[in-house]
Coordinates of C-alpha atoms in Angstrom, one line a residue:
X146 CA 21.0 9.5 15.0
X147 CA 24.7 9.1 15.1
X148 CA 25.1 5.6 13.5
X149 CA 28.0 3.9 15.3
X150 CA 30.2 1.0 14.2
X151 CA 27.8 -1.4 15.8
X152 CA 25.2 -0.6 13.2
X153 CA 25.2 -0.7 9.4
X154 CA 25.5 2.5 7.5
X155 CA 24.1 1.2 4.1
X156 CA 21.3 -1.4 4.0
X157 CA 20.2 -3.3 0.9
X158 CA 16.6 -4.1 1.6
X159 CA 15.0 -6.6 -0.8
X160 CA 11.3 -6.9 -1.5
X161 CA 11.4 -8.9 -4.7
X162 CA 7.9 -9.7 -5.3
X163 CA 6.1 -6.4 -4.6
X164 CA 7.3 -2.8 -4.4
X165 CA 6.8 -0.7 -1.2
X166 CA 5.4 1.9 -3.6
X167 CA 2.5 -0.4 -4.5
X168 CA -0.9 0.5 -3.1
X169 CA -2.0 -2.1 -0.4
X170 CA -5.0 -4.1 -1.3
X171 CA -4.1 -4.5 -4.9
X172 CA -2.7 -7.8 -6.2
X173 CA -0.2 -9.1 -3.9
X174 CA 0.4 -5.8 -2.2
X175 CA -0.7 -5.7 1.5
X176 CA 0.8 -5.5 4.9
X177 CA 4.3 -6.4 3.7
X178 CA 4.4 -3.4 1.5
X179 CA 3.3 -1.2 4.4
X180 CA 6.0 -2.8 6.6
X181 CA 8.8 -2.4 4.2
X182 CA 7.8 1.2 3.3
X183 CA 7.5 2.4 6.9
X184 CA 10.5 0.7 8.4
X185 CA 12.7 1.8 5.5
X186 CA 11.6 5.3 5.9
X187 CA 12.2 5.3 9.7
X188 CA 15.6 3.8 9.3
X189 CA 16.4 6.6 6.9
X190 CA 15.3 9.1 9.5
X191 CA 17.8 7.5 11.9
X192 CA 20.6 8.1 9.4
X193 CA 20.9 4.9 7.6
X194 CA 21.1 4.8 3.8
X195 CA 18.5 2.3 2.6
X196 CA 18.0 1.1 -0.9
X197 CA 14.9 -1.1 -1.4
X198 CA 15.4 -3.5 -4.3
X199 CA 12.2 -4.8 -6.0
X200 CA 11.5 -6.5 -9.4
X201 CA 10.8 -4.1 -12.2
X202 CA 7.3 -5.2 -13.4
X203 CA 6.8 -2.1 -15.7
X204 CA 4.6 -0.1 -13.4
X205 CA 7.3 2.1 -11.8
X206 CA 7.8 5.7 -13.0
X207 CA 11.5 5.3 -13.0
X208 CA 14.3 2.8 -12.4
X209 CA 15.2 4.5 -9.2
X210 CA 12.7 6.5 -7.1
X211 CA 14.1 8.9 -4.6
X212 CA 11.6 8.5 -1.6
X213 CA 13.5 10.6 0.8
X214 CA 17.0 11.8 1.5
X215 CA 18.1 8.4 2.7
X216 CA 15.7 6.0 1.0
X217 CA 15.6 4.9 -2.6
X218 CA 13.4 2.2 -4.3
X219 CA 15.5 0.5 -7.1
X220 CA 13.6 -1.4 -9.8
X221 CA 15.8 -4.5 -10.9
X222 CA 15.2 -6.1 -14.3
X223 CA 14.4 -9.8 -13.9
X224 CA 12.2 -11.6 -16.4
X225 CA 9.5 -9.8 -18.4
X226 CA 9.0 -6.1 -17.6
X227 CA 5.4 -7.0 -16.6
X228 CA 3.4 -8.2 -13.7
X229 CA 4.1 -11.9 -13.2
X230 CA 2.1 -14.2 -10.9
X231 CA 3.8 -14.8 -7.7
X232 CA 3.8 -18.5 -8.3
X233 CA 6.1 -18.0 -11.3
X234 CA 8.6 -15.8 -9.5
X235 CA 10.8 -18.4 -8.1
X236 CA 12.2 -19.0 -11.6
X237 CA 13.3 -15.4 -11.7
X238 CA 15.2 -15.4 -8.4
X239 CA 18.6 -16.4 -9.8
X240 CA 18.5 -13.5 -12.4
X241 CA 17.3 -11.0 -9.9
X242 CA 20.1 -12.0 -7.4
X243 CA 22.7 -11.9 -10.2
X244 CA 21.7 -8.3 -11.0
X245 CA 22.4 -7.4 -7.4
X246 CA 25.9 -8.9 -7.5
X247 CA 27.6 -5.9 -8.9
X248 CA 26.0 -3.5 -6.3
X249 CA 26.4 -5.6 -3.2
X250 CA 29.8 -4.3 -2.2
X251 CA 28.2 -0.9 -1.4
X252 CA 26.2 -2.2 1.5
X253 CA 27.0 -3.3 5.0
X254 CA 23.9 -5.6 5.5
X255 CA 21.1 -7.3 3.7
X256 CA 17.5 -7.3 5.0
X257 CA 15.1 -9.5 3.0
X258 CA 11.3 -9.7 3.3
X259 CA 9.4 -12.9 2.3
X260 CA 11.1 -16.1 1.1
X261 CA 11.7 -15.0 -2.5
X262 CA 13.7 -12.1 -1.3
X263 CA 15.4 -14.4 1.3
X264 CA 16.7 -16.6 -1.5
X265 CA 18.3 -13.6 -3.2
X266 CA 19.6 -12.4 0.2
X267 CA 21.2 -15.8 0.7
X268 CA 23.1 -15.5 -2.7
X269 CA 24.6 -12.2 -1.7
X270 CA 25.5 -13.6 1.7
X271 CA 27.4 -16.4 0.1
X272 CA 29.1 -14.4 -2.6
X273 CA 30.0 -11.2 -0.6
X274 CA 29.7 -12.3 3.0
X275 CA 27.1 -9.8 3.8
X276 CA 25.2 -10.3 7.0
X277 CA 21.6 -11.4 6.3
X278 CA 18.6 -10.4 8.3
X279 CA 15.3 -11.9 7.2
X280 CA 11.6 -11.2 7.9
X281 CA 9.3 -14.1 6.9
X282 CA 6.0 -12.1 7.1
X283 CA 4.3 -15.6 6.5
X284 CA 5.5 -19.0 6.5
X285 CA 4.5 -22.0 4.2
X286 CA 4.2 -24.6 6.9
X287 CA 2.2 -22.3 9.2
X288 CA -0.2 -21.3 6.4
X289 CA -0.6 -24.9 5.3
X290 CA -1.6 -25.8 8.8
X291 CA -4.2 -23.1 9.1
X292 CA -5.5 -22.8 5.6
X293 CA -9.2 -22.8 4.8
X294 CA -10.6 -25.7 2.7
X295 CA -11.0 -23.4 -0.3
X296 CA -7.5 -22.0 0.0
X297 CA -4.4 -23.2 -2.0
X298 CA -1.5 -25.2 -0.6
X299 CA 1.9 -23.5 -0.4
X300 CA 4.4 -25.4 -2.4
X301 CA 7.1 -27.6 -1.0
X302 CA 9.7 -25.4 -2.9
X303 CA 8.7 -22.6 -0.7
X304 CA 9.1 -24.5 2.6
X305 CA 12.4 -25.8 1.4
X306 CA 13.6 -22.3 0.6
X307 CA 12.5 -21.0 4.0
X308 CA 14.4 -23.7 5.7
X309 CA 17.5 -22.7 3.9
X310 CA 17.0 -19.0 4.9
X311 CA 16.4 -20.0 8.5
X312 CA 19.6 -21.9 8.5
X313 CA 21.6 -19.2 6.6
X314 CA 20.5 -15.9 8.0
X315 CA 22.4 -14.3 10.8
X316 CA 19.1 -13.0 12.3
X317 CA 15.5 -13.6 11.8
X318 CA 12.9 -11.0 12.9
X319 CA 9.5 -12.2 14.1
X320 CA 6.4 -10.1 14.6
X321 CA 5.5 -11.7 17.8
X322 CA 6.7 -14.3 20.3
X323 CA 4.1 -16.8 18.8
X324 CA 5.8 -16.3 15.4
X325 CA 9.2 -16.8 17.0
X326 CA 7.9 -20.0 18.4
X327 CA 6.5 -21.1 14.9
X328 CA 10.1 -20.5 13.5
X329 CA 11.5 -22.9 16.2
X330 CA 8.7 -25.5 15.8
X331 CA 8.2 -25.6 12.1
X332 CA 11.8 -24.9 10.9
X333 CA 14.2 -25.8 13.7
X334 CA 15.3 -22.1 14.0
X335 CA 17.8 -21.4 16.9
X336 CA 16.0 -19.2 19.4
X337 CA 19.2 -17.0 19.9
X338 CA 19.0 -15.8 16.3
X339 CA 15.5 -14.7 16.5
X340 CA 14.6 -11.0 17.4
X341 CA 11.0 -10.1 18.1
X342 CA 10.2 -6.9 16.2
X343 CA 6.5 -5.9 16.6
X344 CA 5.2 -4.0 13.5
X345 CA 3.8 -0.5 14.0
X346 CA 1.0 1.7 12.8
X347 CA 1.0 5.1 11.2
X348 CA -0.5 7.1 14.0
X349 CA -0.4 10.2 12.0
X350 CA -2.8 8.7 9.4
X351 CA -4.8 6.5 11.7
X352 CA -6.1 8.0 14.9
X353 CA -9.4 8.5 16.8
X354 CA -11.9 10.2 14.7
X355 CA -15.5 11.5 14.5
X356 CA -18.0 8.9 13.1
X357 CA -20.7 11.4 12.2
X358 CA -18.4 13.6 10.2
X359 CA -16.9 10.7 8.4
X360 CA -20.3 9.3 7.5
X361 CA -21.2 12.7 6.1
X362 CA -18.0 12.9 4.0
X363 CA -18.6 9.3 2.6
X364 CA -22.4 9.5 2.2
X365 CA -23.1 6.7 4.7
X366 CA -26.5 6.8 6.6
X367 CA -25.8 7.9 10.2
X368 CA -28.5 5.5 11.5
X369 CA -27.0 2.3 10.1
X370 CA -24.7 -0.1 12.0
X371 CA -21.6 -0.7 9.8
X372 CA -19.3 -3.8 10.0
X373 CA -16.1 -3.2 8.1
X374 CA -13.7 -5.7 6.3
X375 CA -10.4 -4.5 4.9
X376 CA -8.0 -6.7 3.0
X377 CA -7.1 -8.7 0.0
X378 CA -10.0 -10.8 -1.2
X379 CA -8.9 -14.3 -0.8
X380 CA -9.9 -17.4 1.1
X381 CA -7.2 -16.8 3.7
X382 CA -8.6 -13.5 4.7
X383 CA -12.1 -15.0 4.9
X384 CA -14.5 -12.1 4.1
X385 CA -17.1 -14.8 3.4
X386 CA -17.2 -15.5 7.2
X387 CA -18.5 -12.0 7.8
X388 CA -21.1 -12.3 5.1
X389 CA -22.4 -15.6 6.7
X390 CA -22.4 -13.9 10.2
X391 CA -24.4 -11.0 8.9
X392 CA -26.9 -13.4 7.3
X393 CA -27.2 -15.2 10.6
X394 CA -27.8 -12.0 12.5
X395 CA -30.7 -11.0 10.1
X396 CA -32.1 -14.6 10.2
X397 CA -32.2 -14.4 14.0
X398 CA -33.7 -10.9 14.1
X399 CA -35.2 -9.8 10.9
X400 CA -35.6 -6.2 12.3
X401 CA -31.8 -5.8 11.9
X402 CA -32.1 -5.6 8.2
X403 CA -33.1 -2.0 8.3
X404 CA -29.9 -0.9 10.0
X405 CA -27.2 -3.5 9.4
X406 CA -24.5 -3.0 6.6
X407 CA -21.4 -4.8 5.8
X408 CA -18.8 -2.9 3.7
X409 CA -16.0 -5.1 2.2
X410 CA -12.9 -3.1 0.9
X411 CA -10.3 -4.8 -1.1
X412 CA -9.3 -6.3 -4.5
X413 CA -8.8 -9.9 -5.7
X414 CA -5.5 -11.5 -4.9
X415 CA -3.5 -14.6 -5.3
X416 CA -3.7 -17.7 -7.5
X417 CA -7.5 -18.1 -6.9
X418 CA -8.3 -14.5 -7.7
X419 CA -11.5 -15.7 -9.3
X420 CA -12.7 -16.6 -5.8
X421 CA -13.7 -13.1 -5.1
X422 CA -16.4 -13.3 -7.7
X423 CA -18.2 -15.9 -5.5
X424 CA -18.9 -13.4 -2.7
X425 CA -21.7 -11.3 -4.2
X426 CA -23.6 -14.5 -5.2
X427 CA -23.1 -15.9 -1.7
X428 CA -24.6 -12.8 -0.1
X429 CA -27.5 -12.9 -2.5
X430 CA -28.0 -16.7 -1.9
X431 CA -28.0 -16.0 1.9
X432 CA -30.6 -13.1 1.4
X433 CA -28.3 -10.2 2.4
X434 CA -27.1 -9.1 -1.1
X435 CA -28.7 -5.7 -0.3
X436 CA -26.8 -5.4 3.0
X437 CA -23.3 -6.1 1.6
X438 CA -21.3 -3.4 -0.3
X439 CA -18.2 -4.2 -2.1
X440 CA -15.6 -1.5 -2.7
X441 CA -12.2 -1.7 -4.3
X442 CA -8.9 -0.9 -2.4
X443 CA -8.6 2.5 -1.0
X444 CA -5.8 5.0 -0.5
X445 CA -4.7 5.3 3.1
X446 CA -6.4 8.6 3.7
X447 CA -9.7 7.2 2.3
X448 CA -9.3 4.0 4.3
X449 CA -8.9 6.0 7.5
X450 CA -12.3 7.5 6.8
X451 CA -13.9 4.0 6.4
X452 CA -12.4 2.9 9.7
X453 CA -14.1 6.0 11.2
X454 CA -17.4 5.2 9.5
X455 CA -17.6 1.8 11.0
X456 CA -19.0 0.5 14.3
X457 CA -16.8 -2.6 14.4
X458 CA -14.1 -4.0 12.2
X459 CA -14.0 -7.8 11.4
X460 CA -10.7 -9.5 10.8
X461 CA -11.7 -13.3 10.3
X462 CA -8.4 -14.4 8.7
X463 CA -7.3 -18.0 9.0
X464 CA -3.7 -16.9 9.5
X465 CA -2.0 -13.5 10.2
X466 CA 1.6 -13.0 11.3
X467 CA 0.3 -9.9 13.1
X468 CA -2.7 -8.1 11.6
X469 CA -2.0 -4.6 10.6
X470 CA -5.7 -4.0 9.7
X471 CA -6.6 -4.7 13.3
X472 CA -4.0 -2.3 14.5
X473 CA -5.1 0.5 12.1
X474 CA -8.7 0.0 13.1
X475 CA -7.9 0.2 16.8
X476 CA -5.7 3.3 16.2
X477 CA -8.9 4.9 14.9
X478 CA -10.8 4.0 18.1
X479 CA -12.6 1.1 16.6
X480 CA -13.2 -2.2 18.4
X481 CA -12.2 -5.3 16.4
X482 CA -13.6 -8.8 16.2
X483 CA -10.8 -11.1 15.0
X484 CA -9.9 -14.7 14.8
X485 CA -8.2 -16.2 17.8
X486 CA -5.1 -17.1 15.7
X487 CA -1.4 -16.1 15.2
X488 CA -0.5 -12.4 15.4
X489 CA -4.1 -11.4 15.9
X490 CA -3.8 -12.6 19.6
X491 CA -1.3 -9.9 20.1
X492 CA -2.9 -7.2 18.0
X493 CA -6.2 -7.5 19.8
X494 CA -6.7 -7.8 23.6
X495 CA -9.8 -10.0 24.0
X496 CA -12.4 -8.3 26.2
X497 CA -10.3 -5.1 26.4
X498 CA -10.0 -3.7 22.8
X499 CA -12.3 -6.2 21.0
X500 CA -13.2 -9.9 20.8
X501 CA -11.2 -12.9 19.7
X502 CA -13.3 -15.8 18.1
X503 CA -12.2 -19.3 18.1
X504 CA -12.6 -20.7 14.6
X505 CA -15.0 -19.5 11.8
X506 CA -18.4 -20.7 12.7
X507 CA -21.0 -18.1 11.5
X508 CA -23.0 -18.4 14.7
X509 CA -20.0 -17.7 16.8
X510 CA -19.1 -14.7 14.7
X511 CA -22.7 -13.5 14.7
X512 CA -22.7 -13.7 18.6
X513 CA -19.4 -11.6 18.7
X514 CA -20.8 -8.9 16.4
X515 CA -24.1 -8.8 18.2
X516 CA -22.3 -8.2 21.4
X517 CA -20.7 -5.1 20.0
X518 CA -23.6 -3.8 18.0
X519 CA -26.1 -4.1 20.6
X520 CA -24.2 -2.4 23.4
X521 CA -23.1 1.2 22.4
X522 CA -21.5 1.9 25.8
X523 CA -19.4 -1.3 25.5
X524 CA -18.3 -0.2 21.9
X525 CA -17.2 3.1 23.3
X526 CA -15.2 1.5 26.1
X527 CA -13.6 -1.0 23.8
X528 CA -12.9 1.7 21.2
X529 CA -11.1 4.0 23.8
X530 CA -9.0 1.1 25.0
X531 CA -8.2 0.1 21.4
X532 CA -6.9 3.5 20.6
X533 CA -4.7 3.6 23.8
X534 CA -3.4 0.1 22.9
X535 CA -2.6 1.0 19.3
X536 CA -0.8 4.2 20.4
X537 CA 2.0 2.0 21.8
X538 CA 2.8 0.6 18.4
X539 CA 4.7 3.1 16.3
X540 CA 6.9 2.4 13.2
X541 CA 9.7 4.4 15.0
X542 CA 9.6 1.8 17.7
X543 CA 9.7 -0.9 15.1
X544 CA 12.6 0.8 13.4
X545 CA 14.5 1.0 16.7
X546 CA 14.0 -2.8 17.3
X547 CA 15.0 -3.5 13.7
X548 CA 18.2 -1.5 14.2
X549 CA 19.0 -3.6 17.3
X550 CA 18.5 -6.8 15.2
X551 CA 21.0 -5.4 12.6
X552 CA 23.5 -4.9 15.3
X553 CA 23.1 -8.5 16.4
X554 CA 23.4 -9.7 12.8
X555 CA 26.7 -7.7 12.4
X556 CA 28.1 -9.2 15.7
X557 CA 27.1 -12.7 14.4
X558 CA 28.8 -12.1 11.0
X559 CA 32.0 -10.9 12.8
X560 CA 32.0 -14.1 15.0
X561 CA 31.5 -16.1 11.7
X562 CA 34.3 -14.4 10.1
X563 CA 36.7 -15.0 13.1
X564 CA 35.8 -18.6 13.3
X565 CA 36.2 -19.2 9.6
X566 CA 39.6 -17.4 9.7
X567 CA 40.7 -19.4 12.7
X568 CA 39.7 -22.6 10.8
X569 CA 41.8 -21.7 7.8
X570 CA 44.8 -20.9 10.2
X571 CA 44.4 -24.3 11.7
X572 CA 44.4 -25.8 8.3
X573 CA 47.8 -24.5 7.2

């Protein structure tokens, strides 16, 4: 693409707390990592030069990793060269931002992801006048309003920081119209500075596939019915809801025990990482310990095969800004049962590509799963619709919408500079 003067040529993308090179499903790595990686790559393919700045936690192979011709990941020293809990990272933001000061003049725009990165982006905006585009991914006030009883409360410091970012950024990108409304409702964002940029899915990696072949490759019994969970193991993602639902299905119809399996893929995450250790005892207590299989995070190619193995994918999260797992599963032709909340309402079309369940009652989830498992023809219909639905979400489309948001930010910055200059002229 021939990048015109209406778009930036060099972008400083900030992902302070987690690297786009990290494997999703490990620690704090998840959908945000996939998002940053994919969008940065696609922007590079469109001719922009993108540097992604992340904190050096000692795991990177080099200070600067050349990902592609126009994309680099730069590891910035801030605090100890070691993994630091996300809850301790706010104290490192000033040092991280200060390290970027000497580099800032090389860029036309800053795009920050998550509130910690946004605070560093605000610092560069103030010191260098760089237009700031910010993507929340999740919001403290929204998460606190939807959190499970077992989940932690997001701190006031985060909500305050997000408010400052909303006020200071030229452009805010939201995954869905619902998220845009949350920005207005919870933070008083001006609607005219919000750009809706739906995430995408890697349609090369995730695509319709052969279930029998995949089961042979992974050694999964071709006769069993598989419910799959993929994600970080934390209360917000609620894999325990699926365990309870499976237990309820077996309680209702003991004959299901011979054929029903739940596979949980992911690793512990967040300040309550110990919570993951309660899931196996929960399954045993409910009498389905032998039906639940726990597996660690998987590489993308292996994850694709697990989607293919499944009959239905469950996404029982309490809050999701969009739900990339739901989209990946559907791209593989798998129907999804998801919570009727947040971005999942946009990722899953109720009755067309899967089912949306209101709340987290085990009986309601058991009903939705049974509807899928007991009607093979309906699964096929929903799966075909799901694949067609997901095919409309590509990362190239996301990058194009992001580029438009950059253009809006540059125009807003020029208006700001003009007004500021006019004000100084009047003050003479």
